[in-house]
Tab-separated table of C-alpha atoms in Angstrom:
chain	number	residue	atom	x	y	z
A	1	LYS	CA	-27.791	-19.786	29.287
A	2	ASN	CA	-30.382	-17.005	29.284
A	3	GLU	CA	-33.896	-17.997	30.166
A	4	VAL	CA	-35.223	-16.052	27.185
A	5	GLU	CA	-33.361	-16.288	23.898
A	6	GLN	CA	-34.183	-14.219	20.850
A	7	SER	CA	-32.998	-14.562	17.295
A	8	PRO	CA	-31.721	-12.926	15.292
A	9	GLN	CA	-29.967	-10.212	17.283
A	10	ASN	CA	-29.980	-7.872	14.326
A	11	LEU	CA	-32.091	-7.910	11.209
A	12	THR	CA	-32.020	-5.673	8.169
A	13	ALA	CA	-34.814	-5.874	5.637
A	14	GLN	CA	-36.034	-4.045	2.586
A	15	GLU	CA	-39.366	-2.293	2.733
A	16	GLY	CA	-42.152	-4.729	1.919
A	17	GLU	CA	-40.367	-7.863	3.110
A	18	PHE	CA	-41.922	-10.398	5.469
A	19	ILE	CA	-40.061	-10.501	8.776
A	20	THR	CA	-39.887	-13.162	11.474
A	21	ILE	CA	-38.361	-12.755	14.926
A	22	ASN	CA	-38.090	-15.789	17.176
A	23	CYS	CA	-38.178	-16.218	20.939
A	24	SER	CA	-37.430	-19.374	22.924
A	25	TYR	CA	-37.702	-19.644	26.685
A	26	SER	CA	-36.736	-22.248	29.230
A	27	VAL	CA	-38.994	-21.399	32.188
A	28	GLY	CA	-42.615	-22.222	32.819
A	29	ILE	CA	-44.811	-19.266	32.022
A	30	SER	CA	-48.422	-18.302	31.879
A	31	ALA	CA	-47.946	-15.755	29.119
A	32	LEU	CA	-45.478	-14.107	26.820
A	33	HIS	CA	-45.234	-10.480	25.746
A	34	TRP	CA	-43.826	-8.881	22.641
A	35	LEU	CA	-42.604	-5.333	23.181
A	36	GLN	CA	-41.416	-2.683	20.766
A	37	GLN	CA	-38.831	-0.098	21.739
A	38	HIS	CA	-38.088	2.865	19.517
A	39	PRO	CA	-34.967	5.030	19.736
A	40	GLY	CA	-35.411	7.301	22.728
A	41	GLY	CA	-36.444	4.417	24.932
A	42	GLY	CA	-40.234	4.317	25.004
A	43	ILE	CA	-41.647	0.788	25.109
A	44	VAL	CA	-44.946	-0.264	23.618
A	45	SER	CA	-46.553	-3.567	24.472
A	46	LEU	CA	-47.554	-5.191	21.176
A	47	PHE	CA	-49.000	-8.523	22.236
A	48	MET	CA	-49.663	-10.707	25.218
A	49	LEU	CA	-50.033	-14.377	24.337
A	50	SER	CA	-50.897	-17.425	26.344
A	51	SER	CA	-51.738	-19.704	23.424
A	52	GLY	CA	-52.281	-19.753	19.686
A	53	LYS	CA	-52.012	-16.698	17.539
A	54	LYS	CA	-52.876	-12.998	17.634
A	55	LYS	CA	-52.978	-10.445	14.845
A	56	HIS	CA	-52.951	-6.677	14.946
A	57	GLY	CA	-52.653	-4.897	11.637
A	58	ARG	CA	-49.494	-6.123	9.933
A	59	LEU	CA	-48.222	-7.821	13.070
A	60	ILE	CA	-48.844	-11.464	13.904
A	61	ALA	CA	-47.638	-13.259	17.014
A	62	THR	CA	-47.755	-16.983	17.623
A	63	ILE	CA	-46.847	-19.113	20.594
A	64	ASN	CA	-46.331	-22.827	21.117
A	65	ILE	CA	-46.438	-23.451	24.866
A	66	GLN	CA	-45.327	-27.084	24.559
A	67	GLU	CA	-42.265	-26.170	22.536
A	68	LYS	CA	-41.655	-22.970	24.561
A	69	HIS	CA	-41.347	-20.903	21.438
A	70	SER	CA	-42.946	-17.778	20.036
A	71	SER	CA	-42.593	-15.884	16.791
A	72	LEU	CA	-43.395	-12.320	15.826
A	73	HIS	CA	-44.114	-11.740	12.167
A	74	ILE	CA	-44.339	-8.429	10.357
A	75	THR	CA	-45.956	-8.455	6.936
A	76	ALA	CA	-45.223	-5.778	4.329
A	77	SER	CA	-42.535	-4.220	6.516
A	78	HIS	CA	-42.101	-0.455	6.525
A	79	PRO	CA	-39.249	1.814	7.665
A	80	ARG	CA	-41.402	2.933	10.602
A	81	ASP	CA	-41.232	-0.669	11.875
A	82	SER	CA	-37.538	-0.075	12.594
A	83	ALA	CA	-37.151	-0.627	16.327
A	84	VAL	CA	-35.929	-3.125	18.881
A	85	TYR	CA	-38.385	-5.953	19.478
A	86	ILE	CA	-38.214	-7.590	22.870
A	87	CYS	CA	-39.729	-10.839	24.035
A	88	ALA	CA	-40.679	-11.034	27.720
A	89	VAL	CA	-42.161	-13.821	29.822
A	90	ASN	CA	-44.018	-13.871	33.133
A	91	PRO	CA	-42.853	-16.663	35.411
A	92	ASP	CA	-43.209	-16.276	39.180
A	93	ASN	CA	-44.863	-12.869	38.956
A	94	ASP	CA	-41.888	-11.064	37.546
A	95	MET	CA	-40.757	-10.465	34.010
A	96	ARG	CA	-37.771	-11.930	32.227
A	97	PHE	CA	-36.631	-10.310	29.028
A	98	GLY	CA	-34.833	-11.388	25.902
A	99	ALA	CA	-31.915	-9.300	24.707
A	100	GLY	CA	-33.995	-7.894	21.875
A	101	THR	CA	-33.857	-7.970	18.098
A	102	ARG	CA	-32.826	-4.761	16.393
A	103	LEU	CA	-34.813	-4.437	13.178
A	104	THR	CA	-33.896	-1.963	10.464
A	105	VAL	CA	-36.207	-1.663	7.489
A	106	LYS	CA	-34.690	0.192	4.553
A	107	PRO	CA	-36.824	2.074	2.034
B	1	LYS	CA	-56.504	9.072	28.910
B	2	ALA	CA	-53.042	10.018	30.114
B	3	GLY	CA	-50.318	7.393	29.861
B	4	VAL	CA	-47.745	6.386	32.401
B	5	THR	CA	-45.751	9.449	33.423
B	6	GLN	CA	-42.199	9.229	34.647
B	7	THR	CA	-40.269	12.140	36.045
B	8	PRO	CA	-37.711	13.391	35.562
B	9	ARG	CA	-36.835	12.336	31.995
B	10	TYR	CA	-33.128	12.888	32.470
B	11	LEU	CA	-30.955	13.042	35.545
B	12	ILE	CA	-27.242	13.391	36.207
B	13	LYS	CA	-25.958	12.456	39.634
B	14	THR	CA	-22.578	12.045	41.245
B	15	ARG	CA	-21.301	8.727	42.562
B	16	GLY	CA	-22.299	8.294	46.199
B	17	GLN	CA	-25.413	10.444	45.959
B	18	GLN	CA	-28.938	9.132	46.111
B	19	VAL	CA	-31.761	9.584	43.634
B	20	THR	CA	-35.541	9.314	43.641
B	21	LEU	CA	-37.529	8.612	40.495
B	22	SER	CA	-41.275	9.003	40.174
B	23	CYS	CA	-43.907	7.084	38.240
B	24	SER	CA	-47.571	8.019	37.909
B	25	PRO	CA	-49.620	5.132	36.524
B	26	ILE	CA	-52.576	5.280	34.207
B	27	SER	CA	-55.682	6.260	36.117
B	28	GLY	CA	-57.285	3.141	37.568
B	29	HIS	CA	-54.114	1.072	37.361
B	30	ARG	CA	-53.081	-0.139	40.792
B	31	SER	CA	-49.989	-2.125	39.912
B	32	VAL	CA	-46.658	-0.474	39.149
B	33	SER	CA	-43.496	-2.311	38.211
B	34	TRP	CA	-40.001	-0.964	37.707
B	35	TYR	CA	-37.245	-2.047	35.339
B	36	GLN	CA	-33.651	-1.168	34.669
B	37	GLN	CA	-32.252	-1.196	31.155
B	38	THR	CA	-28.531	-1.074	30.438
B	39	PRO	CA	-26.608	-1.838	27.247
B	40	GLY	CA	-24.814	-4.710	28.948
B	41	GLN	CA	-27.643	-6.409	30.864
B	42	GLY	CA	-30.662	-5.384	28.825
B	43	LEU	CA	-33.984	-5.071	30.614
B	44	GLN	CA	-34.170	-6.371	34.159
B	45	PHE	CA	-37.049	-6.454	36.594
B	46	LEU	CA	-36.571	-4.400	39.763
B	47	PHE	CA	-39.809	-4.687	41.737
B	48	GLU	CA	-43.565	-4.585	41.558
B	49	TYR	CA	-46.010	-2.785	43.820
B	50	PHE	CA	-49.717	-3.315	44.204
B	51	SER	CA	-51.946	-1.545	46.707
B	52	GLU	CA	-48.925	0.015	48.426
B	53	THR	CA	-47.288	-3.374	48.987
B	54	GLN	CA	-44.206	-4.740	47.292
B	55	ARG	CA	-45.225	-8.026	45.716
B	56	ASN	CA	-42.060	-9.088	44.014
B	57	LYS	CA	-38.451	-8.007	43.870
B	58	GLY	CA	-35.783	-8.743	41.302
B	59	ASN	CA	-32.178	-9.558	42.000
B	60	PHE	CA	-30.888	-6.116	42.903
B	61	PRO	CA	-28.981	-4.941	45.984
B	62	GLY	CA	-30.739	-3.270	48.893
B	63	ARG	CA	-29.607	0.143	47.619
B	64	PHE	CA	-32.564	-0.095	45.274
B	65	SER	CA	-35.861	0.465	47.010
B	66	GLY	CA	-39.298	1.682	46.196
B	67	ARG	CA	-42.686	2.500	47.542
B	68	GLN	CA	-46.200	3.073	46.374
B	69	PHE	CA	-48.630	5.656	47.651
B	70	SER	CA	-52.352	5.373	48.203
B	71	ASN	CA	-53.009	7.076	44.853
B	72	SER	CA	-50.925	4.303	43.175
B	73	ARG	CA	-48.096	6.657	42.300
B	74	SER	CA	-44.758	5.007	42.906
B	75	GLU	CA	-41.240	6.123	43.612
B	76	MET	CA	-37.997	4.254	43.432
B	77	ASN	CA	-34.882	5.250	45.267
B	78	VAL	CA	-31.281	4.345	44.654
B	79	SER	CA	-28.865	5.170	47.428
B	80	THR	CA	-25.079	5.413	47.296
B	81	LEU	CA	-25.067	5.622	43.519
B	82	GLU	CA	-22.449	3.719	41.573
B	83	LEU	CA	-21.297	4.303	38.012
B	84	GLY	CA	-22.965	1.033	37.030
B	85	ASP	CA	-26.351	2.392	38.052
B	86	SER	CA	-26.347	4.551	34.938
B	87	ALA	CA	-29.308	3.231	33.008
B	88	LEU	CA	-32.748	3.860	31.640
B	89	TYR	CA	-35.280	3.208	34.395
B	90	LEU	CA	-38.710	2.282	33.155
B	91	CYS	CA	-41.939	1.812	34.985
B	92	ALA	CA	-45.071	0.110	33.778
B	93	SER	CA	-48.588	0.019	35.146
B	94	SER	CA	-51.454	-2.407	34.916
B	95	GLN	CA	-54.842	-2.853	36.522
B	96	THR	CA	-53.853	-5.919	38.506
B	97	PRO	CA	-50.518	-7.457	39.454
B	98	GLY	CA	-49.001	-9.796	36.946
B	99	ALA	CA	-51.670	-8.660	34.529
B	100	PHE	CA	-51.059	-8.596	30.878
B	101	GLY	CA	-50.986	-5.498	28.773
B	102	TYR	CA	-48.460	-3.606	30.797
B	103	THR	CA	-48.282	0.031	29.737
B	104	PHE	CA	-44.817	1.509	29.949
B	105	GLY	CA	-43.672	5.015	30.663
B	106	SER	CA	-41.005	6.756	28.597
B	107	GLY	CA	-38.383	6.186	31.246
B	108	THR	CA	-35.899	8.197	33.253
B	109	ARG	CA	-32.369	8.182	31.929
B	110	LEU	CA	-29.985	8.325	34.879
B	111	THR	CA	-26.319	9.104	34.375
B	112	VAL	CA	-23.963	8.674	37.306
B	113	VAL	CA	-20.662	10.509	36.983
């Protein structure tokens, strides 16, 4: 079993829909990252969370440390949100990654 | 300010050769970490350097090595290349090790033929 599990693997949405991507992990961590990877490979760090909730524009990330679960929400989705979203955790001073969720937002 | 710069962007090497990839961190960032991304294994941590010292190493064979210079620039080296080493190699920098808000470079896409 992977230490970091993401769901769903693939997600297709219509423009304007509310999107949720989930991440569960089985290791002790001090923080969790949400990353965005566009075609071509470049990775952007969206959020770092150690507790509670963070919001940036249309993106919201939440984490429940006790339940070892995090969610990334996108409100009013747009085709430019199409990317792979990756959850990563920091145990033992390295990084463990989920397999990613491929999001396609159709106009 | 300039982002994390990785060179080269693309590289084709022959099996058995060695390769060196370069990563220049954001100015002021002293920690550099390296990752390998393949379709089969996804993203995997290779190693992290801080102040010219390797702090952590992922589960990769000794053919994968790295170093960091006094200006925080880092290189990684893969010797005796295998077909399975074909991957996107990403580096990320941060101000302190294990710090949050890693900033990633665009990666070097290595193809081993």
